[in-house]
Coordinates of C-alpha atoms in Angstrom, one line a residue:
X1 CA -0.9 -19.5 24.9
X2 CA -4.5 -19.0 26.1
X3 CA -7.0 -18.2 23.3
X4 CA -10.4 -16.8 23.8
X5 CA -13.3 -19.2 23.2
X6 CA -14.9 -19.7 19.9
X7 CA -11.8 -20.3 17.7
X8 CA -13.0 -23.0 15.4
X9 CA -11.0 -25.3 13.2
X10 CA -11.4 -26.0 11.0
X11 CA -20.2 -3.5 -8.2
X12 CA -18.7 -1.5 -10.5
X13 CA -20.5 1.9 -11.1
X14 CA -21.7 2.7 -14.6
X15 CA -20.5 6.0 -16.1
X16 CA -21.5 8.0 -19.2
X17 CA -19.2 7.5 -22.1
X18 CA -16.6 10.2 -22.7
X19 CA -17.7 10.4 -26.3
X20 CA -21.4 10.8 -25.7
X21 CA -22.8 13.7 -27.7
X22 CA -24.0 16.7 -25.6
X23 CA -27.8 17.3 -26.2
X24 CA -28.9 20.6 -27.5
X25 CA -29.8 23.0 -24.7
X26 CA -33.5 23.8 -24.4
X27 CA -34.6 27.1 -25.9
X28 CA -36.5 29.6 -23.8
X29 CA -39.5 31.2 -25.3
X30 CA -40.7 34.7 -24.4
X31 CA -43.4 37.1 -25.6
X32 CA -42.4 39.6 -28.3
X33 CA -41.0 42.7 -26.8
X34 CA -41.8 46.2 -28.1
X35 CA -38.5 48.1 -27.9
X36 CA -38.4 51.7 -26.8
X37 CA -35.9 54.3 -27.6
X38 CA -33.1 55.0 -25.1
X39 CA -32.6 58.7 -25.1
X40 CA -28.9 58.3 -24.0
X41 CA -27.8 56.1 -26.9
X42 CA -28.8 54.8 -30.3
X43 CA -29.7 51.4 -28.8
X44 CA -33.2 50.3 -28.1
X45 CA -34.1 48.7 -24.7
X46 CA -36.9 46.4 -23.6
X47 CA -39.5 47.1 -21.0
X48 CA -39.2 46.0 -17.4
X49 CA -41.6 43.0 -17.9
X50 CA -39.6 41.8 -20.9
X51 CA -36.3 42.0 -19.1
X52 CA -37.7 39.9 -16.2
X53 CA -39.0 37.2 -18.6
X54 CA -35.6 37.0 -20.3
X55 CA -33.7 36.7 -17.0
X56 CA -36.1 34.0 -15.8
X57 CA -35.6 32.0 -19.0
X58 CA -31.8 32.3 -18.9
X59 CA -31.8 31.1 -15.3
X60 CA -33.9 28.1 -16.3
X61 CA -31.6 27.3 -19.2
X62 CA -28.5 27.5 -17.0
X63 CA -30.0 25.3 -14.3
X64 CA -31.1 22.7 -16.8
X65 CA -27.6 22.7 -18.4
X66 CA -25.7 22.3 -15.1
X67 CA -28.1 19.5 -14.0
X68 CA -27.4 17.6 -17.2
X69 CA -23.6 18.1 -16.9
X70 CA -23.6 16.8 -13.3
X71 CA -25.8 13.8 -14.1
X72 CA -23.7 12.9 -17.2
X73 CA -20.3 13.2 -15.4
X74 CA -19.0 15.9 -17.8
X75 CA -16.2 17.8 -16.1
X76 CA -16.7 21.4 -15.0
X77 CA -13.0 22.1 -14.5
X78 CA -9.4 21.0 -15.1
X79 CA -9.6 18.3 -12.4
X80 CA -12.7 16.7 -13.9
X81 CA -13.1 13.0 -14.7
X82 CA -14.8 9.9 -13.4
X83 CA -14.2 8.6 -9.9
X84 CA -10.8 6.9 -9.5
X85 CA -10.9 3.3 -8.1
X86 CA -8.2 4.0 -5.5
X87 CA -9.2 7.3 -4.1
X88 CA -12.9 7.6 -4.9
X89 CA -12.2 11.0 -6.5
X90 CA -11.7 12.0 -10.1
X91 CA -8.9 10.1 -11.8
X92 CA -6.5 11.6 -14.3
X93 CA -7.2 8.9 -16.9
X94 CA -11.0 9.3 -16.6
X95 CA -11.6 5.7 -15.7
X96 CA -13.7 4.8 -12.7
X97 CA -14.8 1.9 -10.5
X98 CA -15.4 1.0 -6.9
X99 CA -13.2 2.6 -4.4
X100 CA -10.8 0.5 -2.4
X101 CA -12.8 1.2 0.7
X102 CA -15.9 -0.1 -0.9
X103 CA -14.2 -3.2 -2.3
X104 CA -12.8 -4.1 1.1
X105 CA -16.2 -3.4 2.8
X106 CA -17.8 -5.8 0.4
X107 CA -15.1 -8.5 1.0
X108 CA -15.4 -8.0 4.7
X109 CA -19.2 -8.2 4.6
X110 CA -19.0 -11.6 2.8
X111 CA -16.4 -12.9 5.3
X112 CA -17.8 -12.5 8.8
X113 CA -15.2 -15.0 9.9
X114 CA -11.6 -15.2 8.8
X115 CA -10.6 -18.7 7.9
X116 CA -6.8 -19.3 8.3
X117 CA -5.0 -22.5 7.4
X118 CA -2.5 -23.6 10.0
X119 CA -0.6 -26.8 10.8
X120 CA -1.3 -29.1 13.7
X121 CA 2.0 -30.8 14.4
X122 CA 4.8 -28.3 14.5
X123 CA 5.9 -27.3 18.0
X124 CA 7.0 -23.7 18.2
X125 CA 5.2 -22.8 15.0
X126 CA 1.7 -24.3 15.0
X127 CA 0.8 -27.1 17.4
X128 CA -2.7 -28.3 18.2
X129 CA -3.6 -27.9 21.9
X130 CA -6.5 -29.0 23.9
X131 CA -10.1 -28.0 23.3
X132 CA -11.8 -24.8 24.5
X133 CA -15.1 -24.6 26.3
X134 CA -17.0 -25.0 23.1
X135 CA -15.2 -28.2 22.1
X136 CA -13.0 -26.6 19.4
X137 CA -9.3 -27.2 19.1
X138 CA -6.9 -24.4 20.0
X139 CA -3.4 -23.9 18.6
X140 CA -0.1 -22.3 19.7
X141 CA 3.1 -21.2 18.1
X142 CA 4.7 -18.4 16.1
X143 CA 2.5 -19.0 13.1
X144 CA -0.6 -18.9 15.3
X145 CA 0.4 -15.6 17.0
X146 CA 1.1 -14.2 13.5
X147 CA -2.3 -15.3 12.4
X148 CA -4.0 -13.4 15.2
X149 CA -2.0 -10.3 14.7
X150 CA -2.9 -10.2 11.0
X151 CA -6.5 -10.8 11.7
X152 CA -6.6 -8.0 14.3
X153 CA -5.0 -5.6 11.8
X154 CA -7.8 -6.6 9.3
X155 CA -10.4 -5.6 11.8
X156 CA -11.3 -9.1 13.2
X157 CA -11.6 -10.1 16.8
X158 CA -10.0 -13.2 18.0
X159 CA -13.3 -15.0 18.3
X160 CA -13.9 -14.3 14.6
X161 CA -10.8 -16.3 13.6
X162 CA -11.5 -19.9 12.4
X163 CA -8.4 -22.2 12.1
X164 CA -8.4 -24.9 9.5
X165 CA -5.8 -27.6 9.7
X166 CA -3.6 -27.9 6.5
X167 CA -0.5 -29.8 5.4
X168 CA 2.4 -28.9 3.1
X169 CA 0.7 -30.9 0.4
X170 CA -2.8 -29.4 0.5
X171 CA -2.2 -25.8 1.5
X172 CA -2.6 -24.6 -2.1
X173 CA -5.7 -26.7 -2.8
X174 CA -7.4 -25.3 0.3
X175 CA -6.9 -21.8 -1.0
X176 CA -7.9 -22.6 -4.5
X177 CA -11.2 -24.2 -3.5
X178 CA -11.8 -21.4 -0.9
X179 CA -11.8 -23.6 2.1
X180 CA -9.6 -20.9 3.7
X181 CA -9.0 -17.2 3.1
X182 CA -5.3 -17.2 4.3
X183 CA -2.7 -19.8 5.0
X184 CA -0.1 -19.1 7.7
X185 CA 1.7 -22.4 8.0
X186 CA 5.5 -22.3 7.5
X187 CA 4.6 -21.6 3.9
X188 CA 7.8 -20.7 1.9
X189 CA 7.2 -17.8 -0.5
X190 CA 7.5 -18.8 -4.1
X191 CA 6.4 -17.7 -7.6
X192 CA 2.9 -18.9 -8.4
X193 CA 0.1 -17.9 -10.8
X194 CA -2.5 -19.1 -8.3
X195 CA -1.2 -17.9 -5.0
X196 CA -0.1 -14.5 -3.7
X197 CA 2.4 -14.2 -0.8
X198 CA 3.0 -11.4 1.6
X199 CA 6.1 -11.4 3.7
X200 CA 8.5 -12.7 4.8
X201 CA 7.5 -12.6 8.4
X202 CA 10.1 -15.2 9.4
X203 CA 13.3 -16.6 7.7
X204 CA 14.2 -20.2 8.6
X205 CA 17.4 -22.2 8.0
X206 CA 17.6 -25.6 6.3
X207 CA 18.7 -28.8 8.0
X208 CA 18.3 -32.4 8.8
X209 CA 17.2 -34.4 11.8
X210 CA 18.8 -37.8 12.4
X211 CA 18.9 -40.4 15.2
X212 CA 21.5 -40.0 17.9
X213 CA 22.7 -43.4 17.0
X214 CA 21.5 -46.2 14.6
X215 CA 22.5 -49.8 14.1
X216 CA 23.0 -49.3 10.4
X217 CA 24.7 -45.9 10.2
X218 CA 26.0 -45.3 13.7
X219 CA 26.4 -41.7 14.5
X220 CA 25.7 -39.5 11.5
X221 CA 27.8 -36.3 12.0
X222 CA 27.0 -34.2 8.9
X223 CA 24.8 -34.0 5.9
X224 CA 27.6 -35.0 3.5
X225 CA 27.3 -38.6 4.9
X226 CA 23.6 -38.6 3.9
X227 CA 24.5 -37.7 0.4
X228 CA 27.5 -40.0 -0.2
X229 CA 25.9 -43.0 1.4
X230 CA 22.5 -42.4 -0.2
X231 CA 20.7 -42.5 3.1
X232 CA 16.9 -42.4 2.7
X233 CA 15.5 -39.0 3.7
X234 CA 11.9 -38.2 4.5
X235 CA 10.3 -34.8 4.0
X236 CA 6.7 -33.6 3.5
X237 CA 5.0 -33.9 0.2
X238 CA 4.6 -30.4 -1.4
X239 CA 7.5 -28.9 0.5
X240 CA 10.4 -27.1 -1.1
X241 CA 12.7 -30.0 0.0
X242 CA 10.7 -32.5 -2.0
X243 CA 11.6 -30.5 -5.1
X244 CA 15.1 -29.4 -4.2
X245 CA 16.9 -32.3 -2.4
X246 CA 17.1 -34.7 -5.4
X247 CA 18.9 -32.0 -7.5
X248 CA 21.3 -31.6 -4.6
X249 CA 22.2 -35.3 -4.6
X250 CA 20.1 -36.5 -1.7
X251 CA 17.9 -39.7 -1.8
X252 CA 14.2 -39.3 -0.9
X253 CA 11.9 -42.1 0.3
X254 CA 9.7 -43.3 -2.5
X255 CA 6.3 -42.3 -1.1
X256 CA 6.5 -38.9 0.7
X257 CA 4.0 -38.4 3.5
X258 CA 1.8 -35.3 4.1
X259 CA 3.3 -34.3 7.5
X260 CA 6.7 -34.1 9.2
X261 CA 5.2 -35.8 12.2
X262 CA 4.9 -38.9 10.1
X263 CA 8.5 -38.5 9.0
X264 CA 9.6 -38.4 12.6
X265 CA 7.7 -41.6 13.3
X266 CA 9.5 -43.2 10.3
X267 CA 12.8 -42.0 11.6
X268 CA 12.3 -43.5 15.0
X269 CA 10.9 -46.8 13.7
X270 CA 13.2 -49.9 13.4
X271 CA 11.2 -51.2 10.5
X272 CA 11.9 -48.5 7.9
X273 CA 14.9 -47.3 5.9
X274 CA 14.4 -43.7 6.8
X275 CA 17.4 -42.3 8.7
X276 CA 17.0 -38.6 8.3
X277 CA 14.2 -35.9 8.1
X278 CA 14.7 -32.8 6.0
X279 CA 13.0 -29.5 6.9
X280 CA 13.4 -26.0 8.2
X281 CA 15.4 -25.6 11.4
X282 CA 12.3 -24.0 13.1
X283 CA 10.3 -27.1 12.3
X284 CA 13.1 -29.6 13.3
X285 CA 13.9 -27.8 16.5
X286 CA 10.4 -28.7 17.8
X287 CA 11.1 -32.4 17.2
X288 CA 14.6 -32.4 18.5
X289 CA 13.6 -32.2 22.1
X290 CA 13.8 -36.0 22.3
X291 CA 17.1 -37.5 23.4
X292 CA 16.7 -40.0 20.6
X293 CA 17.3 -37.5 17.8
X294 CA 19.6 -34.6 17.0
X295 CA 19.9 -31.8 14.4
X296 CA 22.8 -31.7 12.0
X297 CA 24.5 -28.4 11.2
X298 CA 22.3 -26.4 8.8
X299 CA 22.9 -26.6 5.1
X300 CA 23.0 -23.7 2.6
X301 CA 19.8 -21.9 1.9
X302 CA 16.9 -20.3 3.7
X303 CA 13.1 -20.5 3.7
X304 CA 11.1 -17.3 3.8
X305 CA 7.7 -17.7 5.4
X306 CA 4.8 -15.7 3.9
X307 CA 1.1 -15.2 4.4
X308 CA -0.6 -16.9 1.4
X309 CA -3.9 -16.1 -0.3
X310 CA -5.6 -16.7 -3.6
X311 CA -4.5 -14.6 -6.5
X312 CA -7.2 -12.2 -7.7
X313 CA -8.1 -10.8 -4.3
X314 CA -6.6 -7.3 -4.5
X315 CA -8.7 -5.9 -1.6
X316 CA -7.6 -8.6 0.7
X317 CA -3.9 -8.6 -0.4
X318 CA -3.7 -4.8 0.1
X319 CA -5.0 -5.1 3.7
X320 CA -2.7 -8.1 4.4
X321 CA 0.3 -6.0 3.1
X322 CA -0.6 -3.2 5.5
X323 CA -1.0 -5.7 8.3
X324 CA 2.3 -7.5 7.9
X325 CA 4.1 -4.2 7.4
X326 CA 2.7 -2.9 10.7
X327 CA 3.7 -6.2 12.5
X328 CA 7.2 -6.1 11.2
X329 CA 7.5 -2.4 12.1
X330 CA 6.8 -3.2 15.7
X331 CA 10.3 -4.8 16.3
X332 CA 9.8 -5.3 20.0
X333 CA 6.5 -7.1 19.4
X334 CA 8.1 -9.3 16.8
X335 CA 11.0 -10.1 19.1
X336 CA 8.6 -11.0 21.9
X337 CA 6.8 -13.4 19.5
X338 CA 10.1 -15.1 18.6
X339 CA 11.4 -15.4 22.1
X340 CA 8.1 -16.9 23.3
X341 CA 7.8 -19.5 20.6
X342 CA 11.1 -20.4 18.9
X343 CA 14.0 -19.1 21.1
X344 CA 13.5 -21.9 23.6
X345 CA 13.7 -24.5 20.8
X346 CA 16.4 -23.1 18.6
X347 CA 18.5 -21.9 21.5
X348 CA 19.8 -18.9 19.7
X349 CA 19.2 -15.2 19.9
X350 CA 16.6 -13.3 18.0
X351 CA 17.6 -13.4 14.3
X352 CA 16.2 -9.9 13.6
X353 CA 13.0 -8.7 12.0
X354 CA 13.0 -9.6 8.2
X355 CA 12.4 -7.0 5.6
X356 CA 9.0 -7.0 3.8
X357 CA 9.5 -8.1 0.1
X358 CA 8.8 -4.9 -1.9
X359 CA 7.7 -7.0 -4.9
X360 CA 4.9 -8.5 -2.9
X361 CA 3.8 -5.2 -1.5
X362 CA 5.2 -2.3 -3.6
X363 CA 3.2 0.4 -1.8
X364 CA 4.6 -0.6 1.6

């Protein structure tokens, strides 16, 4: 994929209290009026001059009252109330705050570039390429294409996207210390108090990569052999496999690396006890192009990839929800993205566009 140059790696309003007392309206003073008898009734009426003075005073009182009411936020009708944060109009509960548009405008102003965490070593998903004219690395893969699509929906141009390399083990810390704004790096959606996920934008299978043949184990035909023979398995630190595989009876290497690329190197080395690599089928398919390794049949379970961001950024999350929803709605565009990046590696038809998780984005 050819990317444009310049892709680098990496107030709330105060309102008057609803219970504030209304000040007394100003009194109008007028000169004493000498009444004269109205011949048509028993009532007395004032002179023309007196009536004009009274009318002028009444107008002054009304204008002063209306001005105070407007300035104080006191309602003038059944729809009254302070500005609602979502719509910028009066809210039924009377509470106010910045509008969503204002909150997003402030976030956007503070982030002239969108920093997105991606991986550097996953063919088909996110692989570091050569350098552009400015000497910055470029990247290619489904995650990278997804990153650009999200950024464009957020109003950024491609040149405003800055890629920062992350690993499975440091994705969360990069978000927490604000080194990146988003992470789109085969990141499995999970419950977290620190991270919000929007997605899934892709659903991957689970599997293992093994040597075609090895002196110690010969040809490994299925994952049950790995379990019963306690074959040492490598996976990336911080991945879901690092947590799940031991409970499923598999044996992990003692010190897990940061990247799957390192796992592949361990698998191919004759000086280690690693004879299998565990990861998503989309990840392993990129490494399985060598005639020295092969993928085993997938095991039970799936991994749902999501766009990750720090918790507590509602303006950003709402925009990302809208962006991902629009991307998934464009089925032909999503299919083209899959066929371009993963179909040649997985060698299977388009799996179909995933459904956006309603819990992550209830309004979409």
